[in-house]
Amino acid sequence: MRFAATGLALAFCLAAALTVLPPGVAQGSVVKVGAPGPLQLGVGQGILYGLQLAAGEINARGGILGRKLTVIPEDEAETPEVGIAAIRKLLEQDKVDVLIGGQTSGVTLAQLPHIARARVIYLGVGAASPLITEHVRRDYNTYKYIFRVSPLNSTYLGIGLADFLDEFVRGELKLTRIAILGENLIWVQGVLPALERRLAEKRGLEIVYKELFDVRITDFSPIFTKIRSSGAQFLVPIVSHASSDVMAKAFASLRMPIPWGGIDVKSQEGDHCEKLGGAPIGQIVLFGTPPLRVPLTPKTIPFFDKYVEKFRREPVYTSFGAYDALYIYKEAVERARSFDPERVIPQLERTNYIGTGARIAFDEAHDLRYGPGYARLHYVQWQDGCRRALIWPKEVATGRYVALPWMR
């Protein structure tokens, strides 16, 4: 099922609507949920939609400790300067009780000192840099308010991607020479060392080309020419911003003669393939929680169906994360019998929550746990007609790998 993209105007209309307090609820009796994120992007809108769905359900059941919830969005615009202004407004003017959101690692890192000084709990659902929760490890008393509900951090993304390359690309496709092409950004710089270390352990795959490019790139032709010359058999993109569109269009127009797959955040959006005229067909995309109706936990399909019915679009990874984060906060507050962060934090640290995509728990740095029984990675391929199929892991697959149209 695919739906048209929500435009920027609609995103801001939604943002305005969500700031309205529930009818009949006085200001002092409302739980204010601050929602920082890039509202102009699908991942930012996913934060709002996930929070709206969860808040509506919680309010219908009486709220949290008898207090109703209202969501107050603020646009980060993917830049540290705007992100700092957004977080300060939520903290100083709106005086939110909790923050749930974030997407760009550089923005979140710039916001952390302001969040810590305000002593407000922050549940991140979009940014992957390990440096975010490393602050908690290094200075717990100052940064104990920071948690990551999703996605898996860059180190785990690198490890999981390497395992996929070994098990599927080498094991299934019988390809061994890899090209890596990533954005020159903080989160990618966290993925690469873990990816390369893991691949070195596997000893069956060789990186024959690697390049980090400026996110303002407008022409991938020279890079793709070098990749062709390198003898690479498989291309691994690691991207999350506008360059994703440019890359996909160039890959298709040049009819690159090698399959490709990796981390492409924009390609996770349900209308991405249609917006690019089918250019991503054949691309494999890594997901924490795949945007497909797959029963990863007992909550996945009910959440998916409610989300699609309400918003007429499929959830993205931040939708799952934001929805789960609000319920995790609710349970921690109710166990603490208080909204005081100093009492809620120990309860958040005890989280053992079956979410919409996996069991969620935190390690000593308040980072999302990864491994058997917890969050895992899934690989979805864009296929003919801009349909998607979950192709790996095999035990939850909904389809099989399909070669690039021009390689069949």
mmCIF file of C-alpha atoms in Angstrom:
data_model
loop_
_atom_site.group_PDB
_atom_site.id
_atom_site.type_symbol
_atom_site.label_atom_id
_atom_site.label_comp_id
_atom_site.label_asym_id
_atom_site.label_seq_id
_atom_site.Cartn_x
_atom_site.Cartn_y
_atom_site.Cartn_z
ATOM 1 C CA MET A 1 0.000 0.000 0.000
ATOM 2 C CA ARG A 2 1.384 3.391 -0.967
ATOM 3 C CA PHE A 3 0.114 6.901 -0.368
ATOM 4 C CA ALA A 4 1.059 10.342 -1.628
ATOM 5 C CA ALA A 5 3.565 12.401 0.338
ATOM 6 C CA THR A 6 2.365 14.959 2.806
ATOM 7 C CA GLY A 7 3.541 18.417 1.736
ATOM 8 C CA LEU A 8 5.299 21.003 3.793
ATOM 9 C CA ALA A 9 2.153 23.076 4.224
ATOM 10 C CA LEU A 10 0.258 20.111 5.605
ATOM 11 C CA ALA A 11 3.104 19.328 7.989
ATOM 12 C CA PHE A 12 2.935 22.789 9.482
ATOM 13 C CA CYS A 13 -0.873 22.666 9.646
ATOM 14 C CA LEU A 14 -0.536 19.432 11.596
ATOM 15 C CA ALA A 15 2.049 21.025 13.857
ATOM 16 C CA ALA A 16 -0.296 23.883 14.624
ATOM 17 C CA ALA A 17 -3.190 21.538 15.269
ATOM 18 C CA LEU A 18 -1.204 19.412 17.707
ATOM 19 C CA THR A 19 -0.418 22.368 19.949
ATOM 20 C CA VAL A 20 -4.108 22.833 20.794
ATOM 21 C CA LEU A 21 -4.887 21.596 24.289
ATOM 22 C CA PRO A 22 -7.481 18.841 24.652
ATOM 23 C CA PRO A 23 -10.993 20.270 25.275
ATOM 24 C CA GLY A 24 -11.810 20.972 28.885
ATOM 25 C CA VAL A 25 -8.290 20.455 30.188
ATOM 26 C CA ALA A 26 -6.676 23.252 32.164
ATOM 27 C CA GLN A 27 -3.101 24.318 31.370
ATOM 28 C CA GLY A 28 -1.662 23.066 34.641
ATOM 29 C CA SER A 29 -3.136 19.606 34.245
ATOM 30 C CA VAL A 30 -1.621 18.868 30.840
ATOM 31 C CA VAL A 31 1.495 16.829 30.095
ATOM 32 C CA LYS A 32 3.390 18.788 27.456
ATOM 33 C CA VAL A 33 5.286 16.576 25.029
ATOM 34 C CA GLY A 34 7.858 18.527 23.035
ATOM 35 C CA ALA A 35 8.428 17.105 19.549
ATOM 36 C CA PRO A 36 11.578 18.505 17.902
ATOM 37 C CA GLY A 37 12.215 17.258 14.377
ATOM 38 C CA PRO A 38 12.657 18.173 10.714
ATOM 39 C CA LEU A 39 8.994 18.837 9.962
ATOM 40 C CA GLN A 40 9.645 19.336 6.248
ATOM 41 C CA LEU A 41 10.752 15.692 5.889
ATOM 42 C CA GLY A 42 8.863 12.430 6.065
ATOM 43 C CA VAL A 43 10.894 11.363 9.086
ATOM 44 C CA GLY A 44 9.931 14.553 10.918
ATOM 45 C CA GLN A 45 6.283 14.134 10.068
ATOM 46 C CA GLY A 46 6.617 10.531 11.224
ATOM 47 C CA ILE A 47 7.560 11.780 14.701
ATOM 48 C CA LEU A 48 4.416 13.919 14.832
ATOM 49 C CA TYR A 49 2.123 11.202 13.529
ATOM 50 C CA GLY A 50 3.528 8.579 15.903
ATOM 51 C CA LEU A 51 3.135 10.896 18.882
ATOM 52 C CA GLN A 52 -0.318 11.987 17.815
ATOM 53 C CA LEU A 53 -1.512 8.400 17.551
ATOM 54 C CA ALA A 54 -0.069 7.402 20.934
ATOM 55 C CA ALA A 55 -1.269 10.583 22.675
ATOM 56 C CA GLY A 56 -4.787 10.097 21.337
ATOM 57 C CA GLU A 57 -4.903 6.535 22.652
ATOM 58 C CA ILE A 58 -3.470 7.490 26.039
ATOM 59 C CA ASN A 59 -5.838 10.452 26.418
ATOM 60 C CA ALA A 60 -8.810 8.228 25.564
ATOM 61 C CA ARG A 61 -7.820 6.013 28.501
ATOM 62 C CA GLY A 62 -7.506 8.887 30.965
ATOM 63 C CA GLY A 63 -4.020 10.200 30.259
ATOM 64 C CA ILE A 64 -0.992 9.716 32.502
ATOM 65 C CA LEU A 65 -1.763 9.846 36.222
ATOM 66 C CA GLY A 66 -4.981 11.620 35.307
ATOM 67 C CA ARG A 67 -3.297 14.277 33.167
ATOM 68 C CA LYS A 68 -4.039 14.543 29.452
ATOM 69 C CA LEU A 69 -1.254 14.938 26.877
ATOM 70 C CA THR A 70 -0.658 17.603 24.283
ATOM 71 C CA VAL A 71 2.091 17.471 21.662
ATOM 72 C CA ILE A 72 4.040 20.646 20.833
ATOM 73 C CA PRO A 73 6.119 20.264 17.637
ATOM 74 C CA GLU A 74 9.051 22.484 16.722
ATOM 75 C CA ASP A 75 10.961 22.411 13.447
ATOM 76 C CA GLU A 76 14.716 21.662 13.618
ATOM 77 C CA ALA A 77 15.263 22.168 9.860
ATOM 78 C CA GLU A 78 18.296 19.800 9.973
ATOM 79 C CA THR A 79 20.674 22.563 11.096
ATOM 80 C CA PRO A 80 22.285 22.975 14.548
ATOM 81 C CA GLU A 81 21.412 26.676 14.770
ATOM 82 C CA VAL A 82 17.710 26.134 14.099
ATOM 83 C CA GLY A 83 17.757 22.993 16.237
ATOM 84 C CA ILE A 84 19.117 24.883 19.239
ATOM 85 C CA ALA A 85 16.488 27.617 18.817
ATOM 86 C CA ALA A 86 13.779 24.947 18.572
ATOM 87 C CA ILE A 87 14.872 23.114 21.710
ATOM 88 C CA ARG A 88 15.235 26.348 23.675
ATOM 89 C CA LYS A 89 11.721 27.417 22.716
ATOM 90 C CA LEU A 90 10.300 24.084 23.838
ATOM 91 C CA LEU A 91 12.222 24.209 27.114
ATOM 92 C CA GLU A 92 12.061 27.893 28.026
ATOM 93 C CA GLN A 93 8.793 29.138 26.526
ATOM 94 C CA ASP A 94 6.604 26.048 26.208
ATOM 95 C CA LYS A 95 8.097 24.472 29.357
ATOM 96 C CA VAL A 96 7.547 20.930 28.120
ATOM 97 C CA ASP A 97 7.551 17.978 30.518
ATOM 98 C CA VAL A 98 9.354 15.610 28.149
ATOM 99 C CA LEU A 99 11.051 15.759 24.740
ATOM 100 C CA ILE A 100 10.531 13.040 22.121
ATOM 101 C CA GLY A 101 12.029 13.431 18.657
ATOM 102 C CA GLY A 102 15.226 14.359 16.842
ATOM 103 C CA GLN A 103 16.625 13.051 13.576
ATOM 104 C CA THR A 104 19.952 14.643 12.597
ATOM 105 C CA SER A 105 22.858 13.617 14.844
ATOM 106 C CA GLY A 106 24.708 16.929 14.520
ATOM 107 C CA VAL A 107 21.571 18.801 15.594
ATOM 108 C CA THR A 108 20.920 16.514 18.565
ATOM 109 C CA LEU A 109 24.522 16.815 19.760
ATOM 110 C CA ALA A 110 24.246 20.613 19.643
ATOM 111 C CA GLN A 111 21.035 20.451 21.687
ATOM 112 C CA LEU A 112 22.324 18.191 24.468
ATOM 113 C CA PRO A 113 23.833 20.896 26.749
ATOM 114 C CA HIS A 114 20.561 22.831 26.694
ATOM 115 C CA ILE A 115 18.524 19.713 27.507
ATOM 116 C CA ALA A 116 20.888 18.750 30.324
ATOM 117 C CA ARG A 117 20.779 22.218 31.894
ATOM 118 C CA ALA A 118 16.975 22.181 31.804
ATOM 119 C CA ARG A 119 16.906 18.681 33.373
ATOM 120 C CA VAL A 120 14.152 17.510 31.042
ATOM 121 C CA ILE A 121 13.977 13.908 29.850
ATOM 122 C CA TYR A 122 14.798 13.479 26.140
ATOM 123 C CA LEU A 123 13.805 10.305 24.301
ATOM 124 C CA GLY A 124 15.568 10.330 20.934
ATOM 125 C CA VAL A 125 13.863 8.501 18.083
ATOM 126 C CA GLY A 126 15.826 9.503 14.978
ATOM 127 C CA ALA A 127 19.544 10.269 15.456
ATOM 128 C CA ALA A 128 22.103 7.443 15.338
ATOM 129 C CA SER A 129 25.460 8.840 16.461
ATOM 130 C CA PRO A 130 26.966 6.912 19.422
ATOM 131 C CA LEU A 131 28.358 10.239 20.675
ATOM 132 C CA ILE A 132 24.848 11.183 21.843
ATOM 133 C CA THR A 133 24.619 8.535 24.536
ATOM 134 C CA GLU A 134 28.379 8.545 25.125
ATOM 135 C CA HIS A 135 27.679 11.781 27.011
ATOM 136 C CA VAL A 136 25.653 9.723 29.507
ATOM 137 C CA ARG A 137 28.484 7.235 29.938
ATOM 138 C CA ARG A 138 31.099 9.939 30.507
ATOM 139 C CA ASP A 139 29.071 12.310 32.697
ATOM 140 C CA TYR A 140 26.020 10.537 34.042
ATOM 141 C CA ASN A 141 24.909 13.182 36.519
ATOM 142 C CA THR A 142 24.790 15.875 33.841
ATOM 143 C CA TYR A 143 23.377 13.858 30.924
ATOM 144 C CA LYS A 144 21.276 11.161 32.590
ATOM 145 C CA TYR A 145 18.179 12.762 31.034
ATOM 146 C CA ILE A 146 19.158 11.497 27.550
ATOM 147 C CA PHE A 147 17.842 8.169 26.177
ATOM 148 C CA ARG A 148 17.760 6.666 22.691
ATOM 149 C CA VAL A 149 14.594 4.690 21.846
ATOM 150 C CA SER A 150 15.458 4.408 18.138
ATOM 151 C CA PRO A 151 17.231 3.869 15.818
ATOM 152 C CA LEU A 152 20.117 1.569 16.668
ATOM 153 C CA ASN A 153 23.271 3.634 17.028
ATOM 154 C CA SER A 154 25.784 3.936 14.205
ATOM 155 C CA THR A 155 28.088 1.289 15.647
ATOM 156 C CA TYR A 156 25.329 -1.306 15.675
ATOM 157 C CA LEU A 157 24.217 -0.191 12.211
ATOM 158 C CA GLY A 158 27.747 -0.829 10.961
ATOM 159 C CA ILE A 159 27.910 -4.257 12.598
ATOM 160 C CA GLY A 160 24.489 -5.251 11.291
ATOM 161 C CA LEU A 161 25.281 -4.013 7.797
ATOM 162 C CA ALA A 162 28.514 -6.014 7.735
ATOM 163 C CA ASP A 163 26.660 -9.149 8.811
ATOM 164 C CA PHE A 164 24.157 -8.635 5.989
ATOM 165 C CA LEU A 165 26.949 -8.181 3.461
ATOM 166 C CA ASP A 166 28.580 -11.374 4.670
ATOM 167 C CA GLU A 167 25.459 -13.521 4.964
ATOM 168 C CA PHE A 168 23.457 -12.257 1.990
ATOM 169 C CA VAL A 169 25.737 -10.459 -0.474
ATOM 170 C CA ARG A 170 28.616 -12.954 -0.140
ATOM 171 C CA GLY A 171 26.585 -15.981 0.956
ATOM 172 C CA GLU A 172 23.557 -15.641 -1.349
ATOM 173 C CA LEU A 173 24.665 -13.434 -4.237
ATOM 174 C CA LYS A 174 28.262 -14.759 -4.246
ATOM 175 C CA LEU A 175 29.721 -11.236 -4.502
ATOM 176 C CA THR A 176 32.855 -10.337 -2.572
ATOM 177 C CA ARG A 177 34.180 -6.916 -3.737
ATOM 178 C CA ILE A 178 32.453 -3.964 -2.053
ATOM 179 C CA ALA A 179 32.308 -0.220 -2.757
ATOM 180 C CA ILE A 180 31.222 2.099 0.066
ATOM 181 C CA LEU A 181 29.786 5.533 -0.649
ATOM 182 C CA GLY A 182 28.687 7.697 2.283
ATOM 183 C CA GLU A 183 27.911 11.225 3.378
ATOM 184 C CA ASN A 184 30.680 13.057 5.186
ATOM 185 C CA LEU A 185 28.624 13.453 8.359
ATOM 186 C CA ILE A 186 29.028 12.522 12.030
ATOM 187 C CA TRP A 187 26.644 9.573 12.008
ATOM 188 C CA VAL A 188 28.355 7.993 8.966
ATOM 189 C CA GLN A 189 31.726 8.422 10.642
ATOM 190 C CA GLY A 190 30.281 6.243 13.407
ATOM 191 C CA VAL A 191 29.053 3.555 11.006
ATOM 192 C CA LEU A 192 32.252 3.102 8.997
ATOM 193 C CA PRO A 193 34.728 1.949 11.694
ATOM 194 C CA ALA A 194 32.297 -0.688 12.977
ATOM 195 C CA LEU A 195 31.492 -1.810 9.422
ATOM 196 C CA GLU A 196 35.148 -2.117 8.447
ATOM 197 C CA ARG A 197 36.158 -3.928 11.644
ATOM 198 C CA ARG A 198 33.340 -6.431 11.227
ATOM 199 C CA LEU A 199 34.139 -7.037 7.571
ATOM 200 C CA ALA A 200 37.791 -7.623 8.489
ATOM 201 C CA GLU A 201 36.646 -10.302 10.930
ATOM 202 C CA LYS A 202 34.592 -12.010 8.202
ATOM 203 C CA ARG A 203 37.617 -12.256 5.861
ATOM 204 C CA GLY A 204 35.460 -13.012 2.856
ATOM 205 C CA LEU A 205 34.720 -9.511 1.628
ATOM 206 C CA GLU A 206 37.063 -6.860 0.266
ATOM 207 C CA ILE A 207 36.456 -3.100 0.236
ATOM 208 C CA VAL A 208 37.833 -2.009 -3.142
ATOM 209 C CA TYR A 209 36.511 1.559 -3.074
ATOM 210 C CA LYS A 210 35.431 3.987 -0.335
ATOM 211 C CA GLU A 211 34.492 7.660 -0.499
ATOM 212 C CA LEU A 212 32.768 10.188 1.743
ATOM 213 C CA PHE A 213 31.144 12.994 -0.221
ATOM 214 C CA ASP A 214 29.801 16.452 0.598
ATOM 215 C CA VAL A 215 26.022 16.374 1.134
ATOM 216 C CA ARG A 216 25.651 19.278 -1.321
ATOM 217 C CA ILE A 217 26.796 17.091 -4.213
ATOM 218 C CA THR A 218 24.836 17.462 -7.446
ATOM 219 C CA ASP A 219 26.639 15.041 -9.778
ATOM 220 C CA PHE A 220 27.569 11.460 -8.918
ATOM 221 C CA SER A 221 28.810 10.593 -12.430
ATOM 222 C CA PRO A 222 32.538 10.993 -11.650
ATOM 223 C CA ILE A 223 32.219 8.886 -8.511
ATOM 224 C CA PHE A 224 30.262 6.160 -10.270
ATOM 225 C CA THR A 225 32.900 6.092 -13.016
ATOM 226 C CA LYS A 226 35.558 5.408 -10.377
ATOM 227 C CA ILE A 227 33.414 2.721 -8.778
ATOM 228 C CA ARG A 228 33.042 0.977 -12.143
ATOM 229 C CA SER A 229 36.828 1.065 -12.582
ATOM 230 C CA SER A 230 37.440 -0.321 -9.093
ATOM 231 C CA GLY A 231 36.024 -3.727 -9.958
ATOM 232 C CA ALA A 232 33.394 -3.480 -7.227
ATOM 233 C CA GLN A 233 30.579 -6.029 -7.420
ATOM 234 C CA PHE A 234 28.227 -4.424 -4.888
ATOM 235 C CA LEU A 235 27.671 -0.796 -3.862
ATOM 236 C CA VAL A 236 26.882 0.144 -0.254
ATOM 237 C CA PRO A 237 25.326 3.636 0.133
ATOM 238 C CA ILE A 238 25.249 5.245 3.594
ATOM 239 C CA VAL A 239 23.086 8.355 3.181
ATOM 240 C CA SER A 240 20.250 10.185 4.904
ATOM 241 C CA HIS A 241 19.797 13.582 3.232
ATOM 242 C CA ALA A 242 18.875 15.166 -0.111
ATOM 243 C CA SER A 243 21.861 13.570 -1.821
ATOM 244 C CA SER A 244 19.888 10.314 -1.656
ATOM 245 C CA ASP A 245 17.617 11.497 -4.484
ATOM 246 C CA VAL A 246 20.539 12.623 -6.631
ATOM 247 C CA MET A 247 22.344 9.327 -6.066
ATOM 248 C CA ALA A 248 19.340 7.148 -6.958
ATOM 249 C CA LYS A 249 18.596 9.078 -10.143
ATOM 250 C CA ALA A 250 22.226 8.931 -11.252
ATOM 251 C CA PHE A 251 22.507 5.216 -10.436
ATOM 252 C CA ALA A 252 19.444 4.428 -12.590
ATOM 253 C CA SER A 253 20.266 6.788 -15.471
ATOM 254 C CA LEU A 254 23.825 5.414 -15.729
ATOM 255 C CA ARG A 255 22.494 1.849 -15.415
ATOM 256 C CA MET A 256 25.202 0.938 -12.950
ATOM 257 C CA PRO A 257 26.079 -2.716 -13.598
ATOM 258 C CA ILE A 258 26.238 -3.781 -9.938
ATOM 259 C CA PRO A 259 23.522 -4.330 -7.319
ATOM 260 C CA TRP A 260 23.343 -1.939 -4.405
ATOM 261 C CA GLY A 261 22.007 -1.763 -0.883
ATOM 262 C CA GLY A 262 22.739 -0.284 2.515
ATOM 263 C CA ILE A 263 21.518 2.643 4.608
ATOM 264 C CA ASP A 264 19.387 5.232 2.789
ATOM 265 C CA VAL A 265 17.030 7.053 5.133
ATOM 266 C CA LYS A 266 15.033 8.864 2.457
ATOM 267 C CA SER A 267 14.512 5.593 0.599
ATOM 268 C CA GLN A 268 12.695 4.298 3.669
ATOM 269 C CA GLU A 269 9.741 6.577 2.932
ATOM 270 C CA GLY A 270 6.777 4.881 1.293
ATOM 271 C CA ASP A 271 6.473 7.294 -1.640
ATOM 272 C CA HIS A 272 10.210 7.614 -2.329
ATOM 273 C CA CYS A 273 10.283 5.307 -5.347
ATOM 274 C CA GLU A 274 7.269 6.911 -7.006
ATOM 275 C CA LYS A 275 8.617 10.423 -6.417
ATOM 276 C CA LEU A 276 11.806 9.450 -8.254
ATOM 277 C CA GLY A 277 10.000 7.796 -11.147
ATOM 278 C CA GLY A 278 11.070 4.290 -10.166
ATOM 279 C CA ALA A 279 14.789 5.084 -9.956
ATOM 280 C CA PRO A 280 15.294 3.148 -6.675
ATOM 281 C CA ILE A 281 13.857 -0.125 -8.077
ATOM 282 C CA GLY A 282 16.355 -2.834 -7.167
ATOM 283 C CA GLN A 283 17.837 -0.939 -4.208
ATOM 284 C CA ILE A 284 18.028 -2.746 -0.861
ATOM 285 C CA VAL A 285 17.396 -0.537 2.170
ATOM 286 C CA LEU A 286 18.310 -1.268 5.784
ATOM 287 C CA PHE A 287 15.565 -0.748 8.370
ATOM 288 C CA GLY A 288 15.372 -1.102 12.119
ATOM 289 C CA THR A 289 11.622 -1.559 11.856
ATOM 290 C CA PRO A 290 10.538 -2.211 8.259
ATOM 291 C CA PRO A 291 7.570 -0.147 7.016
ATOM 292 C CA LEU A 292 5.763 -3.306 6.015
ATOM 293 C CA ARG A 293 2.888 -5.163 7.580
ATOM 294 C CA VAL A 294 5.076 -7.858 9.146
ATOM 295 C CA PRO A 295 4.336 -9.330 12.624
ATOM 296 C CA LEU A 296 7.662 -8.572 14.308
ATOM 297 C CA THR A 297 5.879 -8.323 17.690
ATOM 298 C CA PRO A 298 2.209 -8.682 18.700
ATOM 299 C CA LYS A 299 1.939 -4.877 18.421
ATOM 300 C CA THR A 300 3.360 -4.396 14.917
ATOM 301 C CA ILE A 301 0.313 -5.098 12.757
ATOM 302 C CA PRO A 302 -2.223 -3.365 15.048
ATOM 303 C CA PHE A 303 -0.001 -0.259 15.087
ATOM 304 C CA PHE A 304 0.564 -0.407 11.344
ATOM 305 C CA ASP A 305 -3.151 -0.706 10.597
ATOM 306 C CA LYS A 306 -4.169 2.106 12.967
ATOM 307 C CA TYR A 307 -1.477 4.367 11.563
ATOM 308 C CA VAL A 308 -2.464 3.778 7.936
ATOM 309 C CA GLU A 309 -6.170 4.172 8.699
ATOM 310 C CA LYS A 310 -5.633 7.470 10.507
ATOM 311 C CA PHE A 311 -2.980 9.116 8.320
ATOM 312 C CA ARG A 312 -3.436 7.380 4.947
ATOM 313 C CA ARG A 313 0.274 6.686 4.680
ATOM 314 C CA GLU A 314 2.692 4.052 5.923
ATOM 315 C CA PRO A 315 4.819 4.628 9.034
ATOM 316 C CA VAL A 316 8.539 5.388 8.816
ATOM 317 C CA TYR A 317 11.093 4.383 11.430
ATOM 318 C CA THR A 318 10.558 7.533 13.492
ATOM 319 C CA SER A 319 6.815 6.790 13.616
ATOM 320 C CA PHE A 320 7.477 3.480 15.358
ATOM 321 C CA GLY A 321 10.046 5.076 17.658
ATOM 322 C CA ALA A 322 7.916 8.062 18.685
ATOM 323 C CA TYR A 323 4.845 5.910 19.332
ATOM 324 C CA ASP A 324 6.817 3.493 21.511
ATOM 325 C CA ALA A 325 8.697 6.295 23.283
ATOM 326 C CA LEU A 326 5.522 7.944 24.556
ATOM 327 C CA TYR A 327 4.249 4.650 25.956
ATOM 328 C CA ILE A 328 7.629 3.945 27.552
ATOM 329 C CA TYR A 329 7.531 7.372 29.209
ATOM 330 C CA LYS A 330 3.960 6.743 30.368
ATOM 331 C CA GLU A 331 4.869 3.443 32.008
ATOM 332 C CA ALA A 332 7.938 4.942 33.717
ATOM 333 C CA VAL A 333 5.915 7.861 35.118
ATOM 334 C CA GLU A 334 3.239 5.505 36.391
ATOM 335 C CA ARG A 335 5.806 3.261 38.079
ATOM 336 C CA ALA A 336 7.403 6.336 39.658
ATOM 337 C CA ARG A 337 4.000 7.803 40.567
ATOM 338 C CA SER A 338 5.552 11.141 39.669
ATOM 339 C CA PHE A 339 6.519 13.376 36.748
ATOM 340 C CA ASP A 340 9.719 14.433 38.534
ATOM 341 C CA PRO A 341 12.584 13.473 36.159
ATOM 342 C CA GLU A 342 14.770 12.443 39.097
ATOM 343 C CA ARG A 343 12.181 9.812 40.011
ATOM 344 C CA VAL A 344 11.228 8.877 36.453
ATOM 345 C CA ILE A 345 14.782 8.252 35.188
ATOM 346 C CA PRO A 346 15.407 5.180 37.401
ATOM 347 C CA GLN A 347 12.157 3.734 36.078
ATOM 348 C CA LEU A 348 13.148 4.432 32.478
ATOM 349 C CA GLU A 349 16.404 2.601 33.159
ATOM 350 C CA ARG A 350 14.312 -0.458 34.106
ATOM 351 C CA THR A 351 12.432 -0.404 30.784
ATOM 352 C CA ASN A 352 11.671 -3.822 29.335
ATOM 353 C CA TYR A 353 8.997 -2.940 26.814
ATOM 354 C CA ILE A 354 7.567 -4.948 23.929
ATOM 355 C CA GLY A 355 7.319 -2.266 21.271
ATOM 356 C CA THR A 356 5.914 -2.091 17.771
ATOM 357 C CA GLY A 357 9.068 -3.568 16.250
ATOM 358 C CA ALA A 358 11.109 -5.209 19.006
ATOM 359 C CA ARG A 359 11.703 -5.541 22.730
ATOM 360 C CA ILE A 360 13.095 -2.209 23.953
ATOM 361 C CA ALA A 361 15.571 -1.877 26.810
ATOM 362 C CA PHE A 362 18.446 0.477 27.579
ATOM 363 C CA ASP A 363 22.090 -0.182 28.439
ATOM 364 C CA GLU A 364 24.118 1.686 31.059
ATOM 365 C CA ALA A 365 24.559 4.631 28.643
ATOM 366 C CA HIS A 366 20.790 4.836 28.031
ATOM 367 C CA ASP A 367 21.317 3.494 24.521
ATOM 368 C CA LEU A 368 18.989 1.068 22.772
ATOM 369 C CA ARG A 369 20.069 -2.528 23.305
ATOM 370 C CA TYR A 370 20.965 -4.596 20.253
ATOM 371 C CA GLY A 371 21.207 -8.341 19.907
ATOM 372 C CA PRO A 372 19.176 -11.544 20.296
ATOM 373 C CA GLY A 373 15.839 -10.785 21.914
ATOM 374 C CA TYR A 374 16.121 -7.047 21.298
ATOM 375 C CA ALA A 375 16.221 -4.709 18.299
ATOM 376 C CA ARG A 376 17.493 -6.133 15.015
ATOM 377 C CA LEU A 377 17.963 -4.981 11.430
ATOM 378 C CA HIS A 378 15.860 -5.827 8.385
ATOM 379 C CA TYR A 379 16.516 -5.408 4.656
ATOM 380 C CA VAL A 380 13.761 -4.314 2.303
ATOM 381 C CA GLN A 381 14.067 -4.111 -1.491
ATOM 382 C CA TRP A 382 12.260 -1.778 -3.866
ATOM 383 C CA GLN A 383 10.842 -4.011 -6.585
ATOM 384 C CA ASP A 384 8.815 -3.649 -9.796
ATOM 385 C CA GLY A 385 5.883 -1.251 -9.570
ATOM 386 C CA CYS A 386 7.571 0.503 -6.608
ATOM 387 C CA ARG A 387 6.453 -2.288 -4.321
ATOM 388 C CA ARG A 388 8.596 -3.353 -1.379
ATOM 389 C CA ALA A 389 9.546 -6.791 -0.110
ATOM 390 C CA LEU A 390 11.352 -7.744 3.090
ATOM 391 C CA ILE A 391 14.118 -10.025 1.826
ATOM 392 C CA TRP A 392 16.299 -10.528 4.923
ATOM 393 C CA PRO A 393 16.332 -12.101 7.536
ATOM 394 C CA LYS A 394 14.861 -15.148 5.866
ATOM 395 C CA GLU A 395 12.596 -16.119 8.754
ATOM 396 C CA VAL A 396 10.511 -12.945 8.395
ATOM 397 C CA ALA A 397 10.949 -12.391 4.645
ATOM 398 C CA THR A 398 7.936 -11.472 2.535
ATOM 399 C CA GLY A 399 9.698 -11.930 -0.823
ATOM 400 C CA ARG A 400 12.912 -12.827 -2.617
ATOM 401 C CA TYR A 401 15.672 -10.642 -4.000
ATOM 402 C CA VAL A 402 15.067 -9.363 -7.556
ATOM 403 C CA ALA A 403 17.935 -8.245 -9.790
ATOM 404 C CA LEU A 404 18.174 -4.709 -11.156
ATOM 405 C CA PRO A 405 15.871 -4.259 -14.193
ATOM 406 C CA TRP A 406 18.796 -3.804 -16.606
ATOM 407 C CA MET A 407 20.717 -6.799 -15.193
ATOM 408 C CA ARG A 408 18.027 -9.453 -15.633
#
